Amino acid sequence: MELRQLKYFLKAKELLNFTEAAKLLNISQSTLSQQIKQLEEELNVPLFNRIGKRIILTEAGEMFSEYALLSINKANEGLLLLKDLNNLSVGKVIIGVVYSMRIIFAKALTEFAKQYPNIKIQVVFGTTKDLLEKLNSHLFDFVLTFHEGAEHPHLKYQTLLSSNMVLVASKKSTLANKSSISLEEVAQLPLALPFSGYSTTQFFVDSFNQKDLDPNICMEINDIPTLFEIVKTGHWHTILSETSVNDPQVVAIPIEGKNMKRTIMIISLKEAYEKKAVKKFYELLRGIQEYK
Amino acid sequence: MELRQLKYFLKAKELLNFTEAAKLLNISQSTLSQQIKQLEEELNVPLFNRIGKRIILTEAGEMFSEYALLSINKANEGLLLLKDLNNLSVGKVIIGVVYSMRIIFAKALTEFAKQYPNIKIQVVFGTTKDLLEKLNSHLFDFVLTFHEGAEHPHLKYQTLLSSNMVLVASKKSTLANKSSISLEEVAQLPLALPFSGYSTTQFFVDSFNQKDLDPNICMEINDIPTLFEIVKTGHWHTILSETSVNDPQVVAIPIEGKNMKRTIMIISLKEAYEKKAVKKFYELLRGIQEYK
DNA sequence: GAAAACAATCGATAAAATCGATTTAGGAAT
DNA sequence: ATTCCTAAATCGATTTTATCGATTGTTTTC
């Protein structure tokens, strides 16, 4: 039993005339006769009574046709669903995002949700390491994070934008009106950094080491809003990507040095099928870059 | 898209291993790969992500599989239904019966309904002419009636039994203890016959004509129970097939003559598929003959 | 680094669908 | 009756398709 045969059968049932049905099906009458016959043999019951030159549906044919139609319909519904999926009217996107991308990501997220209200979105915040592991297990459609040194052959890297590393200080701080600051100066300041599991912190510790500097890291805190509260006291400072800062009570002072930029990347699996919805999300993320 | 491909796809989805799935499907791995690929091309979306030697279902694959399963299930349900139909657990039988067969038919009917409680039965009483016309329009599975002169080439005739024509008289009648009666004697009696549209009446009028007899037909009544009421008055008599008589207050006196028998037949369409249920009904009708 | 596992691909073959032509037969018109 | 028309069945040839076995290219495992 094949969908083709069911389709033929239903058309024949509809017209009760093999010749006409064959014409509409764009096959020969011979083919239709044979396919119907084959179906009848498989079902072990005639679907039509051949009375002279007329054909009329048997009881079995009548009852079977209901299911034939359902079978075809379900297959077609599946097809339609996939079309819909491509039209972004259904579906789900799962994204991993590092904490420091929170602000920039939120913009794209709200825009996406507005444009494609029927697509469900799951956002998982985490550290780059965690996120990339989960990406490898196919748990994410893509991950939004900073560029790490090594590139994995399974992964696809799309550069989104560069973001300066900045020293975050209280607006009341004496540093507040500096237009830039050197790594050496930063090393002198009491620092409250993000948790060392974070790539940003890791990146900075490495930078200090390279210059043989011994930074004064007083705290490591696993939450950026809390970090800001600490900074606002005026006593401590923190180091973040520029993209993380949007609090009016603090200032972001770019750190000097050509390596003091980090590249924000979209990382996805090379081999995985890229959902239409995901592509749209990429576009939105790239758009953000411009009106930032 | 064919059911075969959907079946392959679902098995591959279940095992997430083409080689294994192919084994269980009794096809080669090569075939499976190609059929899946073909399906994906038709659907215009990958159903599996090929990540190295592993395959995992895509979002599209996940969503599509639901419909693939439904489609297959519906087709299978249709198949099961037809099996059921053959097992006489569903279905419908439509039968045309002449009034004079009422009693004999009722026995078979109750027996059939008892044995096959899931089969719906429609019984249409009517005149032979009406019934045969409807049979020709495929409105009946078969017709139970007397044998008429001509045989139609489209029809199949099965003899069921012979039934004497009888004069029906009141038990109180002086005729009541006669073991037979001649057509000439009958012609003398005041008669109340079934309506002349009925074949029995027609048959008798012909028989009287052949012998140049002028019967005393006082009434024609289109209802056998009413005829019996008339007969019970003792004044009138009627002529019926023996099979029509089962009222204790009347007696049935066989009419003499070799043609005074009528053959009860099952008449059906030669070309139409014969339902299992109908065959069973035939058997029961033949059984009746014996314990009559 | 070798071996095993697995999906993709290729070329060949078997199976099946399809076609056009012909046959068969019913129904309609003469 | 006879002829004509129409429609389904059948037949043989052809094309298309499914399938297979063998091979290739990866990836994972040991």
Coordinates of N, CA, C and O in Angstrom, one line a residue, chain B residues 171-252:
Chain B
K171 N -60.8 -21.6 10.6 CA -60.9 -22.9 11.3 C -62.3 -23.3 11.4 O -62.6 -24.5 11.4
K172 N -63.2 -22.4 11.5 CA -64.6 -22.7 11.7 C -65.3 -23.1 10.3 O -66.4 -23.6 10.3
S173 N -64.6 -22.9 9.3 CA -65.1 -23.1 8.0 C -65.4 -24.6 7.7 O -64.8 -25.5 8.3
T174 N -66.4 -24.9 6.9 CA -66.7 -26.3 6.6 C -65.6 -27.0 5.8 O -65.4 -28.2 5.7
L175 N -64.7 -26.2 5.2 CA -63.6 -26.7 4.4 C -62.4 -27.1 5.3 O -61.5 -27.7 4.8
A176 N -62.5 -26.7 6.5 CA -61.3 -26.8 7.4 C -60.6 -28.2 7.5 O -59.4 -28.2 7.7
N177 N -61.4 -29.2 7.3 CA -60.7 -30.5 7.4 C -60.4 -31.2 6.1 O -60.0 -32.3 6.0
K178 N -60.5 -30.4 5.0 CA -60.1 -31.0 3.7 C -58.6 -31.0 3.6 O -57.9 -30.1 4.2
S179 N -58.1 -32.1 3.0 CA -56.6 -32.1 2.9 C -56.1 -31.5 1.6 O -54.9 -31.2 1.5
S180 N -56.9 -31.2 0.7 CA -56.6 -30.4 -0.5 C -57.8 -29.9 -1.2 O -58.9 -30.4 -0.9
I181 N -57.6 -29.0 -2.1 CA -58.7 -28.4 -2.8 C -58.4 -28.1 -4.2 O -57.2 -27.8 -4.5
S182 N -59.3 -28.2 -5.1 CA -59.0 -28.0 -6.5 C -59.2 -26.5 -6.9 O -59.9 -25.8 -6.2
L183 N -58.6 -26.1 -8.0 CA -58.7 -24.7 -8.4 C -60.1 -24.4 -8.7 O -60.6 -23.3 -8.5
E184 N -60.8 -25.4 -9.3 CA -62.2 -25.2 -9.6 C -63.1 -24.8 -8.4 O -63.9 -23.9 -8.4
E185 N -62.8 -25.6 -7.3 CA -63.5 -25.3 -6.0 C -63.2 -23.9 -5.5 O -64.1 -23.2 -5.1
V186 N -62.0 -23.6 -5.6 CA -61.5 -22.3 -5.1 C -62.3 -21.2 -5.9 O -62.7 -20.2 -5.3
A187 N -62.4 -21.4 -7.2 CA -63.1 -20.3 -8.0 C -64.5 -20.0 -7.5 O -65.0 -19.0 -7.8
Q188 N -65.1 -21.0 -6.8 CA -66.5 -20.8 -6.4 C -66.5 -19.9 -5.1 O -67.6 -19.4 -4.8
L189 N -65.4 -19.9 -4.4 CA -65.5 -19.3 -3.1 C -65.3 -17.7 -3.1 O -64.7 -17.2 -4.1
P190 N -65.9 -17.0 -2.2 CA -65.7 -15.6 -2.1 C -64.2 -15.4 -1.7 O -63.8 -15.9 -0.6
L191 N -63.5 -14.7 -2.5 CA -62.0 -14.5 -2.2 C -61.7 -13.1 -1.8 O -62.2 -12.1 -2.3
A192 N -60.7 -13.0 -0.9 CA -60.1 -11.7 -0.5 C -58.6 -12.0 -0.8 O -58.0 -12.7 -0.1
L193 N -58.1 -11.4 -1.9 CA -56.7 -11.7 -2.3 C -55.8 -10.5 -1.9 O -56.2 -9.4 -1.7
P194 N -54.5 -10.8 -1.9 CA -53.5 -9.7 -1.7 C -53.7 -8.8 -2.9 O -54.2 -9.2 -4.0
F195 N -53.2 -7.6 -2.8 CA -53.2 -6.6 -3.8 C -52.7 -7.2 -5.1 O -51.7 -7.9 -5.1
S196 N -53.3 -6.8 -6.2 CA -52.9 -7.4 -7.5 C -51.5 -7.1 -8.0 O -51.0 -7.7 -8.9
G197 N -50.9 -6.1 -7.4 CA -49.5 -5.8 -7.7 C -48.6 -6.9 -7.3 O -47.5 -7.1 -7.8
Y198 N -49.0 -7.7 -6.3 CA -48.2 -8.8 -5.8 C -48.1 -10.0 -6.7 O -49.1 -10.3 -7.4
S199 N -47.0 -10.5 -6.8 CA -46.7 -11.6 -7.8 C -47.6 -12.8 -7.5 O -48.0 -13.5 -8.4
T200 N -47.9 -13.1 -6.2 CA -48.7 -14.2 -5.8 C -50.1 -14.1 -6.5 O -50.6 -15.0 -7.1
T201 N -50.7 -12.9 -6.3 CA -52.0 -12.7 -6.9 C -52.0 -12.8 -8.4 O -52.8 -13.4 -9.0
Q202 N -50.9 -12.1 -8.9 CA -50.8 -12.2 -10.4 C -50.7 -13.6 -10.9 O -51.3 -14.0 -11.8
F203 N -49.9 -14.4 -10.2 CA -49.7 -15.8 -10.5 C -51.1 -16.5 -10.5 O -51.4 -17.3 -11.4
F204 N -51.9 -16.2 -9.5 CA -53.2 -16.9 -9.4 C -54.2 -16.5 -10.5 O -54.9 -17.3 -11.0
V205 N -54.2 -15.2 -10.7 CA -55.1 -14.7 -11.8 C -54.7 -15.4 -13.1 O -55.6 -15.9 -13.8
D206 N -53.5 -15.5 -13.3 CA -53.0 -16.2 -14.5 C -53.5 -17.7 -14.5 O -54.0 -18.2 -15.6
S207 N -53.3 -18.4 -13.4 CA -53.7 -19.8 -13.3 C -55.2 -19.9 -13.5 O -55.7 -20.8 -14.3
F208 N -56.1 -19.1 -13.0 CA -57.5 -19.1 -13.2 C -57.8 -18.9 -14.7 O -58.6 -19.6 -15.3
N209 N -57.1 -17.9 -15.3 CA -57.3 -17.6 -16.7 C -57.0 -18.8 -17.6 O -57.8 -19.1 -18.5
Q210 N -55.9 -19.5 -17.3 CA -55.6 -20.7 -18.1 C -56.7 -21.7 -18.1 O -56.9 -22.4 -19.1
K211 N -57.4 -21.9 -17.0 CA -58.5 -22.9 -16.9 C -59.8 -22.3 -17.2 O -60.9 -22.9 -17.0
D212 N -59.8 -21.1 -17.8 CA -61.1 -20.4 -18.1 C -62.0 -20.3 -16.9 O -63.2 -20.4 -17.0
L213 N -61.4 -20.1 -15.7 CA -62.3 -20.0 -14.5 C -62.4 -18.5 -14.2 O -61.6 -17.7 -14.5
D214 N -63.5 -18.2 -13.6 CA -63.8 -16.8 -13.3 C -63.9 -16.7 -11.7 O -65.0 -16.9 -11.2
P215 N -62.8 -16.5 -11.1 CA -62.8 -16.5 -9.6 C -63.7 -15.3 -9.1 O -63.8 -14.3 -9.7
N216 N -64.1 -15.5 -7.9 CA -65.0 -14.6 -7.2 C -64.1 -13.7 -6.3 O -64.1 -13.8 -5.1
I217 N -63.4 -12.8 -6.9 CA -62.5 -11.9 -6.1 C -63.3 -10.7 -5.5 O -63.6 -9.8 -6.3
C218 N -63.5 -10.8 -4.2 CA -64.3 -9.7 -3.6 C -63.5 -8.5 -3.2 O -63.9 -7.4 -3.2
M219 N -62.3 -8.8 -2.7 CA -61.4 -7.7 -2.2 C -60.0 -8.0 -2.6 O -59.5 -9.1 -2.8
E220 N -59.2 -6.9 -2.7 CA -57.8 -7.0 -2.7 C -57.2 -6.1 -1.6 O -57.6 -5.0 -1.5
I221 N -56.4 -6.7 -0.8 CA -55.9 -6.0 0.4 C -54.4 -6.1 0.5 O -53.8 -7.1 0.4
N222 N -53.9 -4.9 0.7 CA -52.4 -4.8 0.7 C -51.8 -5.1 2.1 O -50.8 -4.4 2.4
D223 N -52.3 -6.0 2.8 CA -51.7 -6.3 4.1 C -52.1 -7.6 4.6 O -53.3 -7.9 4.7
I224 N -51.2 -8.5 4.8 CA -51.5 -9.9 5.1 C -52.2 -10.1 6.4 O -53.3 -10.8 6.5
P225 N -51.8 -9.5 7.5 CA -52.5 -9.6 8.8 C -54.0 -9.2 8.6 O -54.9 -9.9 9.2
T226 N -54.2 -8.2 7.9 CA -55.6 -7.7 7.7 C -56.4 -8.8 6.9 O -57.5 -9.1 7.2
L227 N -55.7 -9.4 5.9 CA -56.4 -10.5 5.1 C -56.8 -11.6 6.1 O -57.9 -12.1 6.0
F228 N -55.9 -11.9 7.0 CA -56.3 -13.0 8.0 C -57.5 -12.6 8.8 O -58.4 -13.5 9.0
E229 N -57.6 -11.4 9.2 CA -58.8 -10.9 10.0 C -60.0 -11.2 9.1 O -61.1 -11.7 9.7
I230 N -59.9 -10.9 7.9 CA -61.1 -11.1 7.0 C -61.4 -12.5 6.9 O -62.6 -12.9 7.0
V231 N -60.4 -13.3 6.7 CA -60.6 -14.8 6.6 C -61.2 -15.4 7.8 O -62.1 -16.2 7.8
K232 N -60.8 -14.9 9.0 CA -61.3 -15.4 10.3 C -62.8 -15.2 10.4 O -63.4 -15.9 11.3
T233 N -63.4 -14.3 9.7 CA -64.9 -14.1 9.8 C -65.6 -15.4 9.3 O -66.7 -15.6 9.6
G234 N -64.9 -16.2 8.5 CA -65.5 -17.4 8.0 C -66.1 -17.2 6.6 O -66.4 -18.2 5.9
H235 N -66.3 -16.0 6.2 CA -67.0 -15.8 5.0 C -66.1 -15.8 3.8 O -66.4 -16.3 2.7
W236 N -65.0 -15.1 3.9 CA -64.0 -15.0 2.8 C -62.9 -15.9 2.9 O -62.6 -16.5 4.0
H237 N -62.2 -16.1 1.9 CA -61.0 -17.0 1.8 C -59.9 -16.2 1.1 O -60.2 -15.3 0.3
T238 N -58.7 -16.7 1.3 CA -57.6 -16.0 0.6 C -56.7 -17.1 0.0 O -56.8 -18.3 0.5
I239 N -55.8 -16.7 -0.8 CA -54.8 -17.6 -1.4 C -53.5 -17.0 -1.2 O -53.2 -15.9 -1.5
L240 N -52.6 -17.9 -0.6 CA -51.3 -17.4 -0.3 C -50.3 -18.5 -0.5 O -50.7 -19.7 -0.7
S241 N -49.0 -18.2 -0.4 CA -48.0 -19.2 -0.3 C -48.0 -19.8 1.1 O -48.3 -19.0 2.1
E242 N -47.8 -21.0 1.2 CA -47.8 -21.7 2.5 C -46.9 -21.0 3.5 O -47.2 -21.0 4.7
T243 N -45.8 -20.4 3.0 CA -44.9 -19.8 3.9 C -45.4 -18.5 4.6 O -44.9 -18.1 5.6
S244 N -46.6 -18.0 4.1 CA -47.1 -16.8 4.7 C -48.0 -17.1 5.8 O -48.4 -16.2 6.6
V245 N -48.4 -18.4 6.0 CA -49.4 -18.7 7.0 C -48.9 -19.2 8.3 O -48.2 -20.2 8.3
N246 N -49.2 -18.6 9.4 CA -48.8 -19.1 10.7 C -49.8 -18.7 11.8 O -49.4 -18.5 12.9
D247 N -51.0 -18.4 11.4 CA -52.0 -17.9 12.3 C -52.8 -19.1 12.8 O -53.3 -19.9 12.0
P248 N -52.9 -19.4 14.1 CA -53.6 -20.6 14.6 C -55.1 -20.6 14.3 O -55.7 -21.7 14.3
Q249 N -55.7 -19.5 14.0 CA -57.1 -19.5 13.8 C -57.5 -19.7 12.4 O -58.7 -19.6 12.0
V250 N -56.6 -19.9 11.5 CA -56.9 -20.2 10.1 C -56.3 -21.6 9.7 O -55.3 -22.0 10.4
V251 N -56.8 -22.1 8.7 CA -56.1 -23.4 8.1 C -55.7 -23.1 6.7 O -56.2 -22.2 6.0
A252 N -54.6 -23.8 6.3 CA -54.0 -23.7 5.0 C -54.3 -25.0 4.3 O -53.8 -26.0 4.6

